[in-house]
Each structure stands twice: as structure tokens, then as C-alpha cells.
Amino acid sequence: MAIAVVVILLVVGSVVFHLASPWWFTPLASNWGTIDATVDITFWVTGIVFVLANLFMAWCIIKYRSKKGQKANYEPENKKLEIWLTAITTVGVAAMLAPGLIVWGQFVNVPENAMVVEAVGQQWNWNYRYPGKDGELGEVDPKLIAPENPFGISPDDPNGQDDVLVFSQEMRLPLGEPVKLLMRSKDVLHNFAVPQFRVKMDIVPGMVTYQWFQTTRTGRYEILCEELCGVGHHVMRGVVIVDTPDEYQTWLNSQSTFADTVAARNVDLDAGKMAYAPCAACHGASGEGNKLLNAPKLAGLDDRYMKRQMDNYRSGVRGGDTADILGMQMRAMVSTLPTARDVNNVIGYINTLPITSSAATISGDIERGKEIYQTCKACHGPNGEGIWVMGAPRQAKMDDWYILAQLKNFKSGLRGSHEDDWYGGQMVQMAQMLSNDQEMNDLIAYINTL
Amino acid sequence: MAYVAIADRDHEEHLHDPQTFITKYIWSQDHKVIAIQYSLIAIFVGVVALVLSGMMRLQLAFPDSFDFIVPADYYQFITMHGMIMVIYLLTALFLGGFGNYLIPLMVGSRDMVFPFMNMLSVWVYLLSVIILLASFFVTGGPTGAGWTLYPPQAILEGTPGATNSGTSWGILLMLVSLAVFIVAFTMGGLNYVTTVLQARCNGMTLMRMPLSVWGIFIATILGLLAFPALLVSAIMMALDSLIGTSFFMPAILEAGEQTEYGGGSPVLFQHLFWFFGHPEVYIVALPAFGLVSDILACHARKNIFGYRQMVWAIVAIGGLSFIVWAHHMYVSGMNPYFGFFFATTTLIIAVPTAIKVYNWILTLYQGNIHLRVPMLFCIGFIFTFIHGGLTGLFLGNVVVDLPLSDTYFVVGHFHMVMGVSPVLVVFAAIYHWYPKISGKMYNETLGKWHFWLTFLGTYSIYLPMHYLGILGLPRRYYSYGDTAFIPDSAQSMNVGITYAALIVAVVQILFFINMFWSTFKGKKSEPNPWGATTLEWQTEKHPPEHGNWGDSLPVVYRWAYDYSVPGEDRDFIPQNEPAAGHAEGFDPENPHDGPHHA
Amino acid sequence: MADDAVASTTPNDASRWGSVVNDWSRDKQTFEVPWGKAMMWIFLLSDTFIFSCFLVGYMNVRMSTTVPWPFPSEVFALSFGGDPIPLILIAIMTFILITSSGTMALAVNYGYRRDKAKTVALMAATAILGASFVGMQAFEWTKLIVDEGVRPWGNPFGAAQFGSAFFMITGFHGLHVTCGVIYLSVIANRVRRGDYDKKGNYEQVEIAGLYWHFVDLVWVFIFAFFYLW
Ligand code: HEA
Ligand code: HEA
Ligand code: CUA
Ligand SMILES: [Cu+2]
């Protein structure tokens, strides 16, 4: 008896939960209202079945629970009833399936006029590529992917020269334009999902997959990777910013093309050396760092990482928080390098400085530190050498006091909590796993042994 | 075609006679002992997986509070949790456990047709479990590739358990363990199928078999045809990982370095995996369907409604399950046109399944329902299965899957339909057959507490998960960090879910106490305490001894559901009871009477 | 319910379909064969799925690979002093295996007639033919690996998957043949010892025969897919 009452309560409770749930689809930002409509139809059909079937069962239990002298009815089957039930079910299924297939037909057929954009997934971040003025994406070959050519664009294909490359995690799209998003992966499976757009698709290495949508609202929408891709799967985030077409165009024009990135590789080391002079005051003539001045070692950092930090300082993504006093100092210094060219030259010069070991200043339980480092090594490499695709800088042989300070900054959110600090955001999540200072010391003590 | 008598094969059976304790309980060839060995091993690993799920829930509710759960651990936990629950617990328990115990008894045979092979099966299964658990103790730990083991990720650095130098033992042990499991399953499965087909007693036609046997029988066939795909993909992946072939590996980078791989197809693996994986979910569902039918009929004192449709529905579901696999791959990047086909076939499965659900409910209708513990679990099953099945229709309808795939909606769906419903049936079946297996009665009060807490607890774990999924929370996320569209309330919900999960996990202790206590201290049970019709309750000895039937095999005269037959005093007639007046005869008026080949 | 089985046994139900249903659903045994034979059928059905998955996988990688596929008739050519003859070795191997199917069929036939000596001799012949097949396969592998530099992970002729799939599938089949040879020898030995005369039937010979024919049949498919495509 109790069970019948409970079943009724659960049915009512589930319906109430459904109606009252604050957790529902995020407000739609694309043309896929038809998907929402299909979901609604499905909810109605299944909801009715759910309620009717369970209430009938509860009624049976109440009515036919065992009583003295009661005997069950002997009824092996009832053809007519079964045929009716089968027919009704078939109708219900068709009512859900038919609209579903029609909408799927729309999803499969991309409109002719859709603009093409490419998203490239890698462990555990995003890059994007827009066709340049010619409107065509250049040929790519996974075998060409390397630190100098992260997209693997074929240098011989003229179509590729003007491709716009976006190294940040942020992509922009013009409002209202249908977009055919091509997707490529450098390493493992990933998935490009924006909940507000409703659609998603896996990214498969060795293939180019696609999805299409048309944005309907300006705004900032998170991109989630929804295919397990290793330890960093949950921190693989990006952002789509939907702009008015004008703003979009301005942004697009400010991005560098493939040809630009090739050109940026020719650095002027002499100019770099000159420009490095002010830096040397704090960071040391050979980039060895200076603890007294809180200036970290630079020699050994890879150029993409340094470039990104410079850009972050410049835009205030890093050091923009007034509580970050040292960061604010560095922010002021970056202005001594006004152009991208200057930055490239300096970084080119720093790259020539010798990598030596820094003196250890922190001690701790190395064994425990090694355990903790198992998480870090996925990005920073088993020997702390840093891995370029992951945007993870070198740890081994760097200043341990600086690593400690940064871990604390990440943990407290002083660094990495700006919404455009993508990799910093990942580090915030990682640093939060270190529950106390002792763990940080243990970890760093281990890094010192690398 | 006339009936051709087949010589009674009884004399041919070399029943291996147990002499010592070891041959009786350890190297036993008795299907009942093997069944118990299978079940104990399965429940043991099941508890391991349950503990893992507890740790996962702790992490999800309280991110960053536990040093012993870093992302790598978390992904290793979900992988092992999923794999153990699906394969090493449910598949083994339903087929190796219930299949072994019930098939020979229910079809009236002395044992499985090849008892020695049956014995090997359980030991090889134990070996596979040991290999699997060994992966917790190797460098790097078990693989964290998700229970789907998708390459390229599964064998590359960056995946928990993959080591950057030397062999990645985690994934390798997983693949080897699966292969060994498949060998064990094949040895057992050939036995179950052959026994059902070839070793029934006189009068036991296929259409008189209890639905439990049907469910297990078809599930075993699914297993024999589906596991090959897993075996092949495991072999190919092991080769990719060990000697550098490129079956599933296109040209890719590993930790920023170019690899030697090239030209393979990751989607091929997914096709192979789900060609196995989808039938696999029915391998754990069909036995549950069967068992629940018998238990319902017995405790409702009413024949199962529409037996023939039930049988055909099982067969149809089994058949259809081989042509729906790509519904797990709607967003995998396969040719999107496949979506039309697979969405249609997937939703068609709802029809035979719906028939089963209706028939269970119609069995209760006009019944005489005894709400004992097994019955409560069955009703719980019907409720959660309807819920889980209906959410399956969302995912099966390809466009509705687009927003929901890879979110907690999927997690909610498959736990409701696989993590809750069949588990409720497992409990129902254990309580129902407990008197037969042990000769004792379980404690009804403890059993009821166990039911209520488990049923309400699990529903409150998984109902909210669907809504988190609709909101957009992706599955297989160690933590959610700061995400604009996820409100804080979602995190509070996660905390609530975790409390429910922990309570449910702890509550299982009641079950174990009940089982243990009753084995030693329980009331002695009658030979047929529920008044059931099926053969296993009609054995000479209680519990049945080796050889099951004493001197002569039973003869079956009727179908398995003669409950509350009009004109009978008792409310059941055992299958082996000749109808009054037609001792050995056959009454053409009564379809349920007499061996039809007499 | 049970009534369709009942209905179909009523004598006046002479329809074809009725008799099929009747056969399948009669009590005790669905198929009029010994248990072992029924089990072997089911096992072979399962094994068919294994080989089908292998072959489907092979076809799939052959299509997905980005590099041209090697030309089988050149890779598998063998020269006896003069010009290389394409596929000659494989033709011989196939011939041997098919012959062994013939000897096996004869062995089963003599088994029915309880002709112990002939059965043993023919089974031994089958096993020897099988062993020589494995031997030639070993020769072929050696030639591919040592002389032509084909490896599972790469080869000089084109797509790496060529070697991978070739070694994996022929290896798996070779394993089946090897097991078959051992199995046949064991059964032949039992026939020779007279085990089955005591038991009164030679069904084990027939069951072994089923397995052997299956292995041969699979070879035909492998042959077609690898060497002729
Ligand atoms: C026991 C296991 C089990 C069972 C029985 C089912 C049953 C079903 N499943 Fe489920 N499923 C899983 C286990 C199971 N599933 C698992 C483990 C996964 C995830 C794997 C992973 O990715 O890790 C999964 C994932 C999964 C997906 C992939 C989602 C994704 O990854 O994006 C899909 C998509 O189609 C799906 C569909 C279905 C359907 C349509 C059914 C149907 O069979 C349900 C049929 C039942 C009913 C419909 C209810 C009864 C009917 C009625 C009461 C009447 C209905 C009336 C009308 C419709 C009018 N399931
Ligand atoms: C049968 C299958 C089964 C069962 C029973 C369970 C039981 C549970 N599962 Fe799990 N789960 C899976 C199959 C199952 N799961 C699979 C396949 C995945 C996907 C993995 C992947 O993504 O790779 C998954 C993933 C998964 C996730 C998602 C992780 C993620 O995506 O990040 C979560 C999160 O909460 C979860 C939680 C739980 C909880 C709290 C329980 C339970 O604690 C709930 C309560 C359970 C019971 C009441 C059962 C009680 C008893 C036993 C299980 C054993 C003892 C048996 C006997 C005594 C007979 N499971
Ligand atoms: Cu990338 Cu998950
Ligand atoms: Cu499925």
C-alpha cells in the first residue's frame, strides 16, 4: 500500500520538480529554436506516458493488493488490448521522431551562404582560423604542426597566407550570420559545445568535422569541450563572443595572418639585445632573475609563453588587479616595448640566453611533491620542461621562490582570474587543489630535483 | 513434422561427483556452486565500484577538498567504476550468477551441458577480475580513458594512467582483462545457450520456458555476438599501443611532439565499441526483464500478461539492438546522414520495450498482489525503468541528443535505466530466490528498509541529474570551476546528490547484514515458500543437491504461469504437475495442459 | 502462451511454417544433434563475428588511410629463379587448405562408417596439410619481414595499415589453424585408441570437422580480401 502512495507521490513530485526546477536550458542564442521545440514535444509525449503508466500501476496496486479470499483473474492475453497499446505507442513514437528528423535534416544541410570558420582543438585549449580576404582556408597537414606553425598550414598554399590565426581562446562571430564551423584536432578527440547554441560536435583527429548555427544574440558564450580528452578535459574552455558585424570586422582586422606570424619569426637579435637593457636591471643580464627585486628568471621560458605574458600585462589581463603590486610594476615596464616587433625582438634575444639551474631556496617532502606533480606533468612535462601546445611554461631549473609566489597568486585568484586569462584560469583550478603551503613546498622541492 | 523421439540422454551425463570439500565448493562443477562463486566475485568487485562512485561524488560535491582525488584519480575512478559496474558486476552477475543458477533448474536439466567448461569459466572470470584490479597497483595506475576507452586518447600521454616512458600498464591491463573476461564469458555463454536449446526436460518446450530463461538466453546470444567486436577492438588497440600500428591512430601530436602514427580511424573504434556497447546494455537489461516478469507473476499470483508477446519482445529487442549502435555516436563526427537511420531504429525499440512495460503493469491489474520485499523491488524497477527508458527516447531522437549528449542528462538516463533498474531487479531476485539457495528465510523488515532507502535514495540521486544535464553540465568533468551559465544552485544540487549517494551506499550494509544473518540464523524456509510454479521450486531436496532432480528428471505439463487457474483450489499449479484427469495425457482443449508431443 | 506450439503439433497443421515452428519449439532439444555439435555451431557463429569485425576493420582502415595501398600481387609475388610469379605461394597455400577440407570431409565420412583406420589416416593427413599451411605462412611472413621489410607499423610499399592488418588477420587465422591442427591430432589419437568405439559414436570427429571447415572457409574470405582486392 505504502508503495502505491509513494509511486503517486513520486509522479507528482517529479512533475513538480520538473516545473519548479531552476535548472533549465540556458537562454537560446542561436537559430536552433526548432531543437527546443522538439525537446518540448518529447517532454509532452514522454511526460504523459510517465504519468499515466505510473498512476495506473499505483491504482492497480491499491485495488488489487492481496486481501483475504481474493483470487487473481486468469487472463493469459488480450489481443485487442495489445494491438491498441502497440498502435498508440507507435503513434507516440512517430510524433516525436517525425519533427526530430525534419530538424536533423536542417542540421545536416548547411546553408550555401554560411561563412566558414575553423576551430582547432588540442589538449587543452583552442585556436581558431578565419579565411582571409580570399575567403578560402589554406591547406593544412598535421605533419607540419610545430611550435613555429601551430596550425600546420602548408606554406606553399597561397590560400593560406592570408588566413587569420587566433591564438587566444576567444573567437568572435558576427551577429546573425550563418556559420559553418569546421573543426580539427591536433591530438585526441575533443568536442565543441556552446550550450546556448544547442548544437555540438566531436572533433576527431585525422578528420574535419562540422556543425552550423546562426547566432541570434550578441554576448559572450563559453565553449566547453564535451569529449573526454585527458586530465585537462574539464579546464579546456574557450569563448565565443558574438559581436555586431562592424565590431566583428574591426576585431578580425586586428588579428594577425599566417604571413604575419611567419614574418614575426625573423627577429632582430641586436635590436632585441638593446631593448632588453631596461629588463636586465631587474631580471639580470643573462635573464637569471633576482630574488631581492622579485624579478623571476627569464632564460628558459618559451617564446609563446613570454609573448602571451607581455600581451597580458599590456592589456591588464595580468597585473591589472591593484592588489597585485608586483604585477602592476611589470605592467608599467611593458610599455617600454611599444610594438609587437619590439616584443618579438626581446623574446628572440632572451631565447639565446643560456639555461642554467637556479639555486634551491625551498625544501620539502620530495616524495609527496612527486605525487602532487603527477597532475602537473600532464602539461608541464614529465621533466618540467614545459609543453608548447598546452601553453605550459618550463618549471625545471626556474626560480623556485617565484613558482611558489605564483602558485599562491593563482590560488588566491590574484593571477589568472581575469576572464581573458585562459591558461591562468586553468592554473587557478589546479592551484586550488593544493590545500596548504606545505603541499606547495613539497611540490616545489620536487620540481627542484628535475 | 512428426515428433521424433530422442533417446533420453540422462545416462550419458557423466555427472562429476563431488567428494571432498575442495571439489564440492572450490573446484566444483555444480552449476549452483558456480553460480554462487560468480555472484560473490561480482558483488565483491561491485562493491569496489560502489566505493569508487562514492569518491567521485565526494569530489563533485566538494571540489578541491580531498587530496586523494586529483583529476587523474577522478578520471581513473569513473573509468573503473563504469567498466566494473557494466561488465564485471552486472554482466557477470546476471549471466554467470543468475544464468548459472536458474537455467538448469528452470528448464529441468541436471546441470549445464559442459560442467567442466562451466567451472573453467568462473575461474577465468576471477582471473580477469584480478588483472583488472591489478591495474590499481601498477605505475601510473588504471587507465582514465573513460569506460568507452576511446583512442587516440586512451593510449596517449595526457590520459591518466598513460606513462610517458615505457608501457602504459593501465590501458594494457584493462584490454587484457577484457579479453580474458570475454574468454570466460564465451565458455559460460556457450553452455547457457546449448543448455537452453538442447537439454530441456520432457515437455519443456521453448514456449513454456519461464521468461527468466528467455531473458538470460537471448542476452547470452547477444553477448556471444557482441563481445567479438570488443575483442577485436581491444586487440587492435593493444597493437596500436604496444608495437605502433595505426589502426585507430591518424597523424597526431602527443604532448606537443609529432608521432609516428598515421592513417588510422578513431571513428572505427567507436563503431566497433558501440557495436558491442549497445547490445551490452541490453545484455544487462534483458535478464532483468526476464527475472522481473517471473517475480511479478509469482507475487501477484497472476499469470504474466501476454507471455507470447513478452517472448517476442525480448527477441525483437535483442535483434534490434544490433542495428542501433550509432545512437551513441550522433555527435562523434561520423557521416551525419547515419543519424536518420539510427534515430529511427532506436525509437522503434521503444515499441517492444513498451509492450513489456505494459504487460508488467497489466500483470498487476486484477492480480492478488502480495507486497513482499521482492515485489516491492519489482515495482521500484518498473517505475525507474519507465523513467530511464523515456529519457532514452530523448537521446535516441537525434536532434534532441544534440544539446543533451555528453551532459549529465546522459548520466541520469543510463543510471536510471542501468544503474538503478537492473540493480533493483538483482535485489528482487536475490530476495526471491534466497530461500531456494540457502534454505532459509531472509528478514522481511530489514529487507523493507533496504528497499525503501535504496529506491527513494537512488531516485533522488538521478532525477536531478537530468536537469543539471539540461542546464548544460557536461559529464566527465572533474570540477566545473567558474562557468558563467552554471548558477551556484547547481553546485548545491550536486552536494545534495552526493549526500543521497552516500546514504544509498551505506544502506547496502543492511542488505549484507540480512544475507549473512539469515544464512546462519534465519528461519528455515518451506521448499516453495512463495507458491511458485516454476521447476526450481519443485526439486526433491531443498535446497537442491548436486544433480538437482534425484532419480528422474521432471516432466513438464504446462506453461510457467498457471497462477490462480479458475476451478483450482490452490492459486498455483507447478509446471510439472499433470492436470487433474489427464495424468499423462494431453487435453487439446486446454492450451496449458499436457506435454504437446505426447 | 503455449498454444502456438500446441496448435502446430495438431496433425492437420501441414503448413511449412507450422513444421518449422514445431521443430524449433519442441521440448528437450531444438536441434537433433549432439550437445557438442550444437555448441560448436554456436561457437563458430561467435567466431564468425570476430573475423567479420577484423575484416570490416581492415576495409575501413584501407579506406581511411592517407597513403596509397600497396599492390598485393607485387608484394606477394615469389620467383623461382626466373620472373616473379604473382600470388603463387598463396595459391599453393589456398590449394592445400582446400585439399585438407576434402580429406577432413572424407575422415568424417569414414567416421560415420566406423572405419577407424581410414578415419585416423585421413585426420592425420588433414593435420599434416594444416601444419604445412602454417609452415608456408611462416615462410611467407619471414619473406615479407626479412626480405621485403614489411613491418606491422610500416612498409616500403605504402600504407602502414597494410602490414598491420595483414599480420594481425593472417596471424589470427594462423592461430586458428594451429589450434585446429592440435585439436585434430588429439581427436585422431582418441579415435586410434578406440575411445569412440567404446562410446559408440564418432561425433567428436564430426565436430572437429565443423571447426576445420570453418577455418578453411574463413581463409577463402581472407584470401579474397587481402590478395585479390
Ligand atoms: C540497461 C541499460 C540501458 C537501456 C535498457 C537503455 C535503453 C535505451 N537507451 Fe540508453 N544508454 C545506456 C544504457 C541503457 N540504455 C548507457 C550505459 C548509455 C551511456 C553510455 C556512455 O556513453 O557511457 C546510454 C546512452 C544512450 C544514448 C546515447 C546518448 C549520448 O551519449 O548522447 C542513447 C541515444 O539514443 C540512448 C537511448 C536509449 C533508448 C532509446 C533506450 C530504449 O531501449 C528505452 C526503451 C524504453 C522505454 C521507451 C520505456 C518504456 C516505454 C513506455 C512506458 C511506453 C512508451 C510510450 C511512448 C513512447 C508513447 N541511450
Ligand atoms: C550498472 C552500472 C552502474 C551503477 C550501478 C552505478 C552506480 C553509481 N554511479 Fe555510475 N556510472 C556507470 C555505471 C553505473 N554506475 C557508468 C557506465 C558510468 C560512465 C563512466 C564513464 O563516463 O566512463 C558512470 C558514471 C558515473 C558518474 C559520472 C561521472 C562523470 O561523468 O564525471 C557518476 C556521478 O555521480 C556516477 C555515480 C554513481 C553512483 C553515486 C552510483 C551508486 O552509488 C548509486 C547507488 C547504487 C546502488 C544502490 C547499487 C548498489 C550495489 C552495488 C552496485 C554492488 C553490490 C551488489 C549487490 C549487493 C548485489 N556514475
Ligand atoms: Cu578536449 Cu575534452
Ligand atoms: Cu545504446
mmCIF file with all atom_site columns, N, CA, C and O in Angstrom, chain A residues 54-77:
data_model
loop_
_atom_site.group_PDB
_atom_site.id
_atom_site.type_symbol
_atom_site.label_atom_id
_atom_site.label_alt_id
_atom_site.label_comp_id
_atom_site.label_asym_id
_atom_site.label_entity_id
_atom_site.label_seq_id
_atom_site.pdbx_PDB_ins_code
_atom_site.Cartn_x
_atom_site.Cartn_y
_atom_site.Cartn_z
_atom_site.occupancy
_atom_site.B_iso_or_equiv
_atom_site.pdbx_formal_charge
_atom_site.auth_seq_id
_atom_site.auth_comp_id
_atom_site.auth_asym_id
_atom_site.auth_atom_id
_atom_site.pdbx_PDB_model_num
ATOM 1  N N  . ASN A 1 54 ? 2.457   5.199   -14.615 1.00 0.00 ? 54 ASN A N  1
ATOM 2  C CA . ASN A 1 54 ? 2.734   5.002   -13.196 1.00 0.00 ? 54 ASN A CA 1
ATOM 3  C C  . ASN A 1 54 ? 1.473   5.130   -12.347 1.00 0.00 ? 54 ASN A C  1
ATOM 4  O O  . ASN A 1 54 ? 1.297   4.390   -11.379 1.00 0.00 ? 54 ASN A O  1
ATOM 5  N N  . LEU A 1 55 ? 0.605   6.073   -12.712 1.00 0.00 ? 55 LEU A N  1
ATOM 6  C CA . LEU A 1 55 ? -0.612  6.195   -11.913 1.00 0.00 ? 55 LEU A CA 1
ATOM 7  C C  . LEU A 1 55 ? -1.467  4.945   -12.065 1.00 0.00 ? 55 LEU A C  1
ATOM 8  O O  . LEU A 1 55 ? -2.048  4.454   -11.099 1.00 0.00 ? 55 LEU A O  1
ATOM 9  N N  . PHE A 1 56 ? -1.513  4.419   -13.280 1.00 0.00 ? 56 PHE A N  1
ATOM 10 C CA . PHE A 1 56 ? -2.291  3.190   -13.461 1.00 0.00 ? 56 PHE A CA 1
ATOM 11 C C  . PHE A 1 56 ? -1.700  2.067   -12.617 1.00 0.00 ? 56 PHE A C  1
ATOM 12 O O  . PHE A 1 56 ? -2.421  1.304   -11.968 1.00 0.00 ? 56 PHE A O  1
ATOM 13 N N  . MET A 1 57 ? -0.372  2.007   -12.603 1.00 0.00 ? 57 MET A N  1
ATOM 14 C CA . MET A 1 57 ? 0.254   0.960   -11.795 1.00 0.00 ? 57 MET A CA 1
ATOM 15 C C  . MET A 1 57 ? -0.098  1.150   -10.324 1.00 0.00 ? 57 MET A C  1
ATOM 16 O O  . MET A 1 57 ? -0.469  0.185   -9.632  1.00 0.00 ? 57 MET A O  1
ATOM 17 N N  . ALA A 1 58 ? -0.031  2.377   -9.857  1.00 0.00 ? 58 ALA A N  1
ATOM 18 C CA . ALA A 1 58 ? -0.323  2.635   -8.451  1.00 0.00 ? 58 ALA A CA 1
ATOM 19 C C  . ALA A 1 58 ? -1.779  2.245   -8.142  1.00 0.00 ? 58 ALA A C  1
ATOM 20 O O  . ALA A 1 58 ? -2.065  1.621   -7.114  1.00 0.00 ? 58 ALA A O  1
ATOM 21 N N  . TRP A 1 59 ? -2.656  2.590   -9.052  1.00 0.00 ? 59 TRP A N  1
ATOM 22 C CA . TRP A 1 59 ? -4.061  2.230   -8.860  1.00 0.00 ? 59 TRP A CA 1
ATOM 23 C C  . TRP A 1 59 ? -4.227  0.713   -8.758  1.00 0.00 ? 59 TRP A C  1
ATOM 24 O O  . TRP A 1 59 ? -4.929  0.211   -7.884  1.00 0.00 ? 59 TRP A O  1
ATOM 25 N N  . CYS A 1 60 ? -3.559  -0.015  -9.654  1.00 0.00 ? 60 CYS A N  1
ATOM 26 C CA . CYS A 1 60 ? -3.633  -1.483  -9.612  1.00 0.00 ? 60 CYS A CA 1
ATOM 27 C C  . CYS A 1 60 ? -3.165  -2.000  -8.266  1.00 0.00 ? 60 CYS A C  1
ATOM 28 O O  . CYS A 1 60 ? -3.756  -2.923  -7.705  1.00 0.00 ? 60 CYS A O  1
ATOM 29 N N  . ILE A 1 61 ? -2.093  -1.416  -7.768  1.00 0.00 ? 61 ILE A N  1
ATOM 30 C CA . ILE A 1 61 ? -1.547  -1.935  -6.508  1.00 0.00 ? 61 ILE A CA 1
ATOM 31 C C  . ILE A 1 61 ? -2.553  -1.710  -5.387  1.00 0.00 ? 61 ILE A C  1
ATOM 32 O O  . ILE A 1 61 ? -2.789  -2.590  -4.554  1.00 0.00 ? 61 ILE A O  1
ATOM 33 N N  . ILE A 1 62 ? -3.165  -0.535  -5.407  1.00 0.00 ? 62 ILE A N  1
ATOM 34 C CA . ILE A 1 62 ? -4.139  -0.258  -4.353  1.00 0.00 ? 62 ILE A CA 1
ATOM 35 C C  . ILE A 1 62 ? -5.340  -1.192  -4.479  1.00 0.00 ? 62 ILE A C  1
ATOM 36 O O  . ILE A 1 62 ? -5.760  -1.847  -3.535  1.00 0.00 ? 62 ILE A O  1
ATOM 37 N N  . LYS A 1 63 ? -5.847  -1.268  -5.687  1.00 0.00 ? 63 LYS A N  1
ATOM 38 C CA . LYS A 1 63 ? -7.084  -2.004  -5.902  1.00 0.00 ? 63 LYS A CA 1
ATOM 39 C C  . LYS A 1 63 ? -6.888  -3.508  -5.701  1.00 0.00 ? 63 LYS A C  1
ATOM 40 O O  . LYS A 1 63 ? -7.726  -4.193  -5.140  1.00 0.00 ? 63 LYS A O  1
ATOM 41 N N  . TYR A 1 64 ? -5.768  -4.015  -6.170  1.00 0.00 ? 64 TYR A N  1
ATOM 42 C CA . TYR A 1 64 ? -5.602  -5.468  -6.207  1.00 0.00 ? 64 TYR A CA 1
ATOM 43 C C  . TYR A 1 64 ? -4.590  -5.987  -5.213  1.00 0.00 ? 64 TYR A C  1
ATOM 44 O O  . TYR A 1 64 ? -4.058  -7.066  -5.378  1.00 0.00 ? 64 TYR A O  1
ATOM 45 N N  . ARG A 1 65 ? -4.289  -5.212  -4.191  1.00 0.00 ? 65 ARG A N  1
ATOM 46 C CA . ARG A 1 65 ? -3.383  -5.755  -3.186  1.00 0.00 ? 65 ARG A CA 1
ATOM 47 C C  . ARG A 1 65 ? -4.085  -6.916  -2.493  1.00 0.00 ? 65 ARG A C  1
ATOM 48 O O  . ARG A 1 65 ? -5.319  -6.941  -2.395  1.00 0.00 ? 65 ARG A O  1
ATOM 49 N N  . SER A 1 66 ? -3.292  -7.831  -2.028  1.00 0.00 ? 66 SER A N  1
ATOM 50 C CA . SER A 1 66 ? -3.844  -9.088  -1.532  1.00 0.00 ? 66 SER A CA 1
ATOM 51 C C  . SER A 1 66 ? -4.808  -8.879  -0.374  1.00 0.00 ? 66 SER A C  1
ATOM 52 O O  . SER A 1 66 ? -4.519  -8.155  0.575   1.00 0.00 ? 66 SER A O  1
ATOM 53 N N  . LYS A 1 67 ? -5.985  -9.469  -0.481  1.00 0.00 ? 67 LYS A N  1
ATOM 54 C CA . LYS A 1 67 ? -6.948  -9.443  0.618   1.00 0.00 ? 67 LYS A CA 1
ATOM 55 C C  . LYS A 1 67 ? -7.396  -10.880 0.848   1.00 0.00 ? 67 LYS A C  1
ATOM 56 O O  . LYS A 1 67 ? -7.224  -11.735 -0.021  1.00 0.00 ? 67 LYS A O  1
ATOM 57 N N  . LYS A 1 68 ? -7.985  -11.096 1.980   1.00 0.00 ? 68 LYS A N  1
ATOM 58 C CA . LYS A 1 68 ? -8.448  -12.441 2.270   1.00 0.00 ? 68 LYS A CA 1
ATOM 59 C C  . LYS A 1 68 ? -9.478  -12.873 1.237   1.00 0.00 ? 68 LYS A C  1
ATOM 60 O O  . LYS A 1 68 ? -10.370 -12.115 0.876   1.00 0.00 ? 68 LYS A O  1
ATOM 61 N N  . GLY A 1 69 ? -9.301  -14.090 0.752   1.00 0.00 ? 69 GLY A N  1
ATOM 62 C CA . GLY A 1 69 ? -10.300 -14.622 -0.160  1.00 0.00 ? 69 GLY A CA 1
ATOM 63 C C  . GLY A 1 69 ? -10.243 -14.088 -1.563  1.00 0.00 ? 69 GLY A C  1
ATOM 64 O O  . GLY A 1 69 ? -11.021 -14.484 -2.422  1.00 0.00 ? 69 GLY A O  1
ATOM 65 N N  . GLN A 1 70 ? -9.290  -13.210 -1.841  1.00 0.00 ? 70 GLN A N  1
ATOM 66 C CA . GLN A 1 70 ? -9.214  -12.654 -3.195  1.00 0.00 ? 70 GLN A CA 1
ATOM 67 C C  . GLN A 1 70 ? -8.456  -13.608 -4.098  1.00 0.00 ? 70 GLN A C  1
ATOM 68 O O  . GLN A 1 70 ? -7.488  -14.242 -3.703  1.00 0.00 ? 70 GLN A O  1
ATOM 69 N N  . LYS A 1 71 ? -8.923  -13.742 -5.313  1.00 0.00 ? 71 LYS A N  1
ATOM 70 C CA . LYS A 1 71 ? -8.195  -14.566 -6.266  1.00 0.00 ? 71 LYS A CA 1
ATOM 71 C C  . LYS A 1 71 ? -7.951  -13.760 -7.527  1.00 0.00 ? 71 LYS A C  1
ATOM 72 O O  . LYS A 1 71 ? -8.831  -13.018 -7.973  1.00 0.00 ? 71 LYS A O  1
ATOM 73 N N  . ALA A 1 72 ? -6.760  -13.901 -8.073  1.00 0.00 ? 72 ALA A N  1
ATOM 74 C CA . ALA A 1 72 ? -6.453  -13.122 -9.259  1.00 0.00 ? 72 ALA A CA 1
ATOM 75 C C  . ALA A 1 72 ? -7.255  -13.640 -10.447 1.00 0.00 ? 72 ALA A C  1
ATOM 76 O O  . ALA A 1 72 ? -7.678  -14.787 -10.478 1.00 0.00 ? 72 ALA A O  1
ATOM 77 N N  . ASN A 1 73 ? -7.442  -12.764 -11.402 1.00 0.00 ? 73 ASN A N  1
ATOM 78 C CA . ASN A 1 73 ? -8.128  -13.149 -12.625 1.00 0.00 ? 73 ASN A CA 1
ATOM 79 C C  . ASN A 1 73 ? -7.153  -13.906 -13.522 1.00 0.00 ? 73 ASN A C  1
ATOM 80 O O  . ASN A 1 73 ? -5.972  -13.592 -13.570 1.00 0.00 ? 73 ASN A O  1
ATOM 81 N N  . TYR A 1 74 ? -7.646  -14.936 -14.205 1.00 0.00 ? 74 TYR A N  1
ATOM 82 C CA . TYR A 1 74 ? -6.759  -15.703 -15.087 1.00 0.00 ? 74 TYR A CA 1
ATOM 83 C C  . TYR A 1 74 ? -6.951  -15.200 -16.506 1.00 0.00 ? 74 TYR A C  1
ATOM 84 O O  . TYR A 1 74 ? -7.977  -15.462 -17.128 1.00 0.00 ? 74 TYR A O  1
ATOM 85 N N  . GLU A 1 75 ? -5.994  -14.443 -16.988 1.00 0.00 ? 75 GLU A N  1
ATOM 86 C CA . GLU A 1 75 ? -6.162  -13.849 -18.311 1.00 0.00 ? 75 GLU A CA 1
ATOM 87 C C  . GLU A 1 75 ? -4.824  -13.858 -19.042 1.00 0.00 ? 75 GLU A C  1
ATOM 88 O O  . GLU A 1 75 ? -4.051  -12.907 -18.934 1.00 0.00 ? 75 GLU A O  1
ATOM 89 N N  . PRO A 1 76 ? -4.541  -14.949 -19.771 1.00 0.00 ? 76 PRO A N  1
ATOM 90 C CA . PRO A 1 76 ? -3.219  -15.038 -20.401 1.00 0.00 ? 76 PRO A CA 1
ATOM 91 C C  . PRO A 1 76 ? -2.941  -13.911 -21.377 1.00 0.00 ? 76 PRO A C  1
ATOM 92 O O  . PRO A 1 76 ? -1.849  -13.385 -21.408 1.00 0.00 ? 76 PRO A O  1
ATOM 93 N N  . GLU A 1 77 ? -3.898  -13.555 -22.184 1.00 0.00 ? 77 GLU A N  1
ATOM 94 C CA . GLU A 1 77 ? -3.612  -12.418 -23.053 1.00 0.00 ? 77 GLU A CA 1
ATOM 95 C C  . GLU A 1 77 ? -4.899  -11.821 -23.579 1.00 0.00 ? 77 GLU A C  1
ATOM 96 O O  . GLU A 1 77 ? -5.979  -12.373 -23.433 1.00 0.00 ? 77 GLU A O  1
#
